[in-house]
């Protein structure tokens, strides 16, 4: 399941991160830590970092530099209007995909039942 | 404003920022300096980004990432994951920059457009 999960996560991680940021603004490490808590134990901090760079480049988030007790300031990401639009699109795409897959799964299981 | 000699030598400001970011990475404690420089080396080889602004932005962002990791004591593997190549290439793709391959991409698209038109005749 590990490898498949990684592959599937790749396509949905942007939506997941946008959804997290729609609840509250956060910095990279907080997002990684939260994902790990949710069971995505293998997720690399760099993966989330690269994704945050991407959504910043695409203009989905506003970035604020917050001074930290040590070292360089932390970049705190907050979802903006464009990001909210993107998130809404993600959820409708997700619903479509989940629905179709569920249908396929149902057909598959009921046919297996008939064959028995 | 671009000074006349910068059209010959490239932007001095860019060079300064690049050097600064590189120095930050070299100044990291072991093993972060080695890891950061390895990622940066791969990025320079594989990333065919042609504009200086993007290159500088990438290096500055990388320096931020590794400096933070060193301060937090995050293990190197937890930063780059199981596949450092994949991480570095994903990181590079985050930047919407001009690439050498763009010209060939445009050429391929045009060839298929032309072929399609031929088909419709």
Short mmCIF file of C-alpha atoms in Angstrom, two decimals:
data_model
loop_
_atom_site.label_atom_id
_atom_site.label_comp_id
_atom_site.label_asym_id
_atom_site.label_seq_id
_atom_site.Cartn_x
_atom_site.Cartn_y
_atom_site.Cartn_z
CA UNK A 1 0.00 0.00 0.00
CA UNK A 2 2.93 2.34 0.71
CA UNK A 3 4.02 2.98 -2.87
CA UNK A 4 0.47 3.33 -4.16
CA UNK A 5 -0.43 5.72 -1.39
CA UNK A 6 2.58 7.88 -2.26
CA UNK A 7 1.55 7.99 -5.92
CA UNK A 8 -2.08 8.84 -5.16
CA UNK A 9 -1.09 11.42 -2.60
CA UNK A 10 0.98 13.22 -5.23
CA UNK A 11 -2.14 14.13 -7.17
CA UNK A 12 -4.13 15.26 -4.18
CA UNK A 13 -1.55 16.86 -1.90
CA UNK A 14 -2.11 20.34 -3.27
CA UNK A 15 -5.81 20.11 -2.47
CA UNK A 16 -5.08 18.68 0.96
CA UNK A 17 -2.70 21.53 1.80
CA UNK A 18 -5.14 24.16 0.50
CA UNK A 19 -7.85 22.58 2.66
CA UNK A 20 -5.59 22.68 5.72
CA UNK A 21 -4.79 26.34 5.04
CA UNK A 22 -8.47 27.16 4.64
CA UNK A 23 -8.97 26.22 8.28
CA UNK A 24 -6.06 28.30 9.52
CA UNK A 25 -2.78 29.73 8.31
CA UNK A 26 0.31 27.69 9.05
CA UNK A 27 3.99 27.32 8.28
CA UNK A 28 5.55 24.38 6.47
CA UNK A 29 6.61 22.31 9.43
CA UNK A 30 3.16 22.54 11.07
CA UNK A 31 1.54 21.18 7.92
CA UNK A 32 3.99 18.28 7.68
CA UNK A 33 3.54 17.47 11.36
CA UNK A 34 -0.25 17.50 11.03
CA UNK A 35 -0.15 15.21 7.95
CA UNK A 36 2.09 12.78 9.83
CA UNK A 37 -0.36 12.77 12.75
CA UNK A 38 -3.12 11.93 10.28
CA UNK A 39 -1.26 8.79 9.24
CA UNK A 40 0.78 10.02 6.29
CA UNK A 41 3.88 8.97 8.18
CA UNK A 42 6.25 8.83 5.20
CA UNK A 43 5.64 12.36 4.00
CA UNK A 44 8.86 14.36 3.62
CA UNK A 45 9.07 17.92 4.83
CA UNK A 46 10.70 18.85 1.54
CA UNK A 47 7.69 17.58 -0.40
CA UNK A 48 5.41 19.93 1.51
CA UNK A 49 7.95 22.74 1.17
CA UNK A 50 8.13 22.31 -2.62
CA UNK A 51 4.35 22.32 -2.75
CA UNK A 52 4.14 25.51 -0.70
CA UNK A 53 6.63 27.12 -3.06
CA UNK A 54 4.39 26.08 -5.97
CA UNK A 55 1.13 27.38 -4.53
CA UNK A 56 2.90 30.61 -3.62
CA UNK A 57 4.17 30.94 -7.21
CA UNK A 58 0.65 30.28 -8.50
CA UNK A 59 -0.72 33.00 -6.23
CA UNK A 60 -3.02 30.82 -4.10
CA UNK A 61 -1.59 31.99 -0.78
CA UNK A 62 -0.44 35.15 0.93
CA UNK A 63 2.86 34.84 2.75
CA UNK A 64 3.84 36.58 5.94
CA UNK A 65 7.31 36.36 7.44
CA UNK A 66 7.04 35.86 11.18
CA UNK A 67 10.19 36.23 13.28
CA UNK A 68 11.17 33.06 15.12
CA UNK A 69 13.01 32.68 18.42
CA UNK A 70 16.05 31.39 16.52
CA UNK A 71 17.17 31.50 12.93
CA UNK A 72 15.48 33.03 9.89
CA UNK A 73 11.82 34.12 10.09
CA UNK A 74 9.19 31.47 9.37
CA UNK A 75 7.00 31.90 6.32
CA UNK A 76 3.36 31.65 7.35
CA UNK A 77 0.97 30.80 4.53
CA UNK A 78 -2.63 32.00 4.42
CA UNK A 79 -5.17 31.02 1.75
CA UNK A 80 -6.34 33.98 -0.35
CA UNK A 81 -9.37 34.42 -2.63
CA UNK A 82 -7.65 32.77 -5.59
CA UNK A 83 -6.67 29.85 -3.36
CA UNK A 84 -10.26 29.46 -2.18
CA UNK A 85 -11.41 29.25 -5.79
CA UNK A 86 -8.80 26.60 -6.48
CA UNK A 87 -9.87 24.68 -3.37
CA UNK A 88 -13.53 24.73 -4.45
CA UNK A 89 -12.48 23.33 -7.82
CA UNK A 90 -10.42 20.66 -6.08
CA UNK A 91 -13.41 19.51 -4.00
CA UNK A 92 -15.74 19.30 -6.99
CA UNK A 93 -13.10 17.31 -8.93
CA UNK A 94 -12.60 15.11 -5.90
CA UNK A 95 -16.36 14.45 -5.53
CA UNK A 96 -16.61 13.49 -9.19
CA UNK A 97 -13.67 11.11 -8.95
CA UNK A 98 -14.73 9.59 -5.63
CA UNK A 99 -18.29 9.04 -6.89
CA UNK A 100 -17.17 7.30 -10.08
CA UNK A 101 -14.70 5.10 -8.22
CA UNK A 102 -17.31 4.19 -5.63
CA UNK A 103 -19.70 3.22 -8.42
CA UNK A 104 -17.04 1.07 -10.03
CA UNK A 105 -16.28 -0.54 -6.71
CA UNK A 106 -19.98 -1.29 -6.10
CA UNK A 107 -20.42 -2.83 -9.57
CA UNK A 108 -17.31 -4.88 -9.08
CA UNK A 109 -18.35 -6.23 -5.68
CA UNK A 110 -21.93 -6.99 -6.73
CA UNK A 111 -20.71 -8.90 -9.80
CA UNK A 112 -18.33 -10.87 -7.69
CA UNK A 113 -21.32 -11.75 -5.50
CA UNK A 114 -23.30 -12.94 -8.56
CA UNK A 115 -20.48 -15.14 -9.74
CA UNK A 116 -20.33 -17.01 -6.49
CA UNK B 1 17.53 49.70 -13.67
CA UNK B 2 20.05 47.74 -15.68
CA UNK B 3 23.45 49.29 -16.04
CA UNK B 4 25.12 48.91 -19.42
CA UNK B 5 27.78 46.48 -18.18
CA UNK B 6 25.17 44.21 -16.63
CA UNK B 7 23.97 43.29 -20.09
CA UNK B 8 27.45 41.85 -20.56
CA UNK B 9 28.07 40.32 -17.15
CA UNK B 10 24.57 39.52 -15.93
CA UNK B 11 22.95 41.27 -13.01
CA UNK B 12 25.33 42.04 -10.18
CA UNK B 13 22.46 42.05 -7.72
CA UNK B 14 21.58 38.51 -8.79
CA UNK B 15 25.17 37.40 -8.37
CA UNK B 16 25.29 38.94 -4.90
CA UNK B 17 22.07 37.18 -3.83
CA UNK B 18 23.25 33.89 -5.32
CA UNK B 19 26.58 34.07 -3.52
CA UNK B 20 24.89 34.99 -0.26
CA UNK B 21 22.52 32.01 -0.45
CA UNK B 22 25.39 29.69 -1.41
CA UNK B 23 27.41 30.97 1.56
CA UNK B 24 24.46 30.30 3.88
CA UNK B 25 24.37 26.70 2.66
CA UNK B 26 28.14 26.26 2.98
CA UNK B 27 27.93 27.63 6.51
CA UNK B 28 25.42 25.03 7.69
CA UNK B 29 26.58 22.45 10.25
CA UNK B 30 27.29 18.89 9.10
CA UNK B 31 25.52 16.98 7.63
CA UNK B 32 23.18 19.73 6.41
CA UNK B 33 25.79 21.59 4.35
CA UNK B 34 26.61 18.43 2.39
CA UNK B 35 22.94 17.57 1.83
CA UNK B 36 22.01 21.13 0.83
CA UNK B 37 24.90 21.41 -1.61
CA UNK B 38 24.12 18.01 -3.14
CA UNK B 39 20.53 19.09 -3.79
CA UNK B 40 21.73 22.41 -5.19
CA UNK B 41 24.25 20.69 -7.47
CA UNK B 42 21.56 18.41 -8.89
CA UNK B 43 19.26 21.36 -9.34
CA UNK B 44 21.87 23.21 -11.39
CA UNK B 45 22.48 20.16 -13.60
CA UNK B 46 18.90 19.08 -14.13
CA UNK B 47 17.01 22.34 -13.91
CA UNK B 48 17.31 23.84 -17.35
CA UNK B 49 15.97 27.17 -16.13
CA UNK B 50 17.24 29.95 -18.33
CA UNK B 51 16.44 33.05 -16.34
CA UNK B 52 18.61 34.29 -13.53
CA UNK B 53 15.81 35.60 -11.31
CA UNK B 54 14.31 32.13 -10.99
CA UNK B 55 17.65 30.48 -10.36
CA UNK B 56 18.39 32.95 -7.57
CA UNK B 57 14.92 32.52 -6.07
CA UNK B 58 15.37 28.75 -6.06
CA UNK B 59 18.71 28.92 -4.27
CA UNK B 60 17.44 31.42 -1.69
CA UNK B 61 14.41 29.20 -0.97
CA UNK B 62 16.65 26.15 -0.65
CA UNK B 63 18.90 28.00 1.81
CA UNK B 64 15.79 28.90 3.86
CA UNK B 65 14.66 25.27 3.90
CA UNK B 66 18.02 23.84 5.00
CA UNK B 67 18.76 26.55 7.54
CA UNK B 68 15.39 25.90 9.14
CA UNK B 69 15.96 22.13 9.07
CA UNK B 70 19.36 22.50 10.72
CA UNK B 71 17.91 24.72 13.48
CA UNK B 72 14.98 22.38 14.12
CA UNK B 73 17.26 19.36 13.98
CA UNK B 74 15.06 17.70 11.36
CA UNK B 75 16.84 14.59 10.02
CA UNK B 76 18.14 14.95 6.46
CA UNK B 77 16.02 12.00 5.28
CA UNK B 78 12.87 13.59 6.68
CA UNK B 79 13.55 16.61 4.46
CA UNK B 80 14.25 14.95 1.12
CA UNK B 81 12.24 11.75 1.64
CA UNK B 82 12.94 8.32 0.14
CA UNK B 83 13.66 9.76 -3.28
CA UNK B 84 15.91 12.85 -3.24
CA UNK B 85 15.84 13.07 -7.05
CA UNK B 86 12.07 13.20 -7.05
CA UNK B 87 12.11 15.85 -4.32
CA UNK B 88 14.58 18.04 -6.19
CA UNK B 89 12.73 17.75 -9.49
CA UNK B 90 9.38 18.52 -7.84
CA UNK B 91 10.98 21.52 -6.17
CA UNK B 92 12.29 22.79 -9.52
CA UNK B 93 8.91 22.31 -11.21
CA UNK B 94 7.31 24.60 -8.65
CA UNK B 95 8.91 27.53 -10.47
CA UNK B 96 7.21 28.61 -13.61
CA UNK B 97 10.32 29.58 -15.49
CA UNK B 98 11.57 29.69 -19.03
CA UNK B 99 13.33 26.45 -19.89
CA UNK B 100 15.53 25.32 -22.76
CA UNK B 101 13.00 22.66 -23.63
CA UNK B 102 10.24 25.28 -24.16
CA UNK B 103 11.31 25.86 -27.76
CA UNK B 104 11.07 22.17 -28.56
CA UNK B 105 7.72 21.90 -26.78
CA UNK B 106 6.36 24.74 -28.93
CA UNK B 107 7.74 23.02 -32.04
CA UNK B 108 6.07 19.70 -31.15
CA UNK B 109 2.74 21.41 -30.46
CA UNK B 110 2.89 23.28 -33.75
CA UNK B 111 3.75 20.12 -35.71
CA UNK B 112 0.72 18.31 -34.25
CA UNK B 113 -1.54 21.35 -34.90
CA UNK B 114 -0.37 21.38 -38.52
CA UNK B 115 -0.90 17.64 -38.88
CA UNK B 116 -4.39 17.99 -37.45
CA UNK B 117 -5.25 20.73 -39.95
CA UNK B 118 -3.96 18.51 -42.75
CA UNK B 119 -6.27 15.77 -41.49
CA UNK B 120 -9.32 18.04 -41.59
CA UNK B 121 -8.80 19.05 -45.22
#
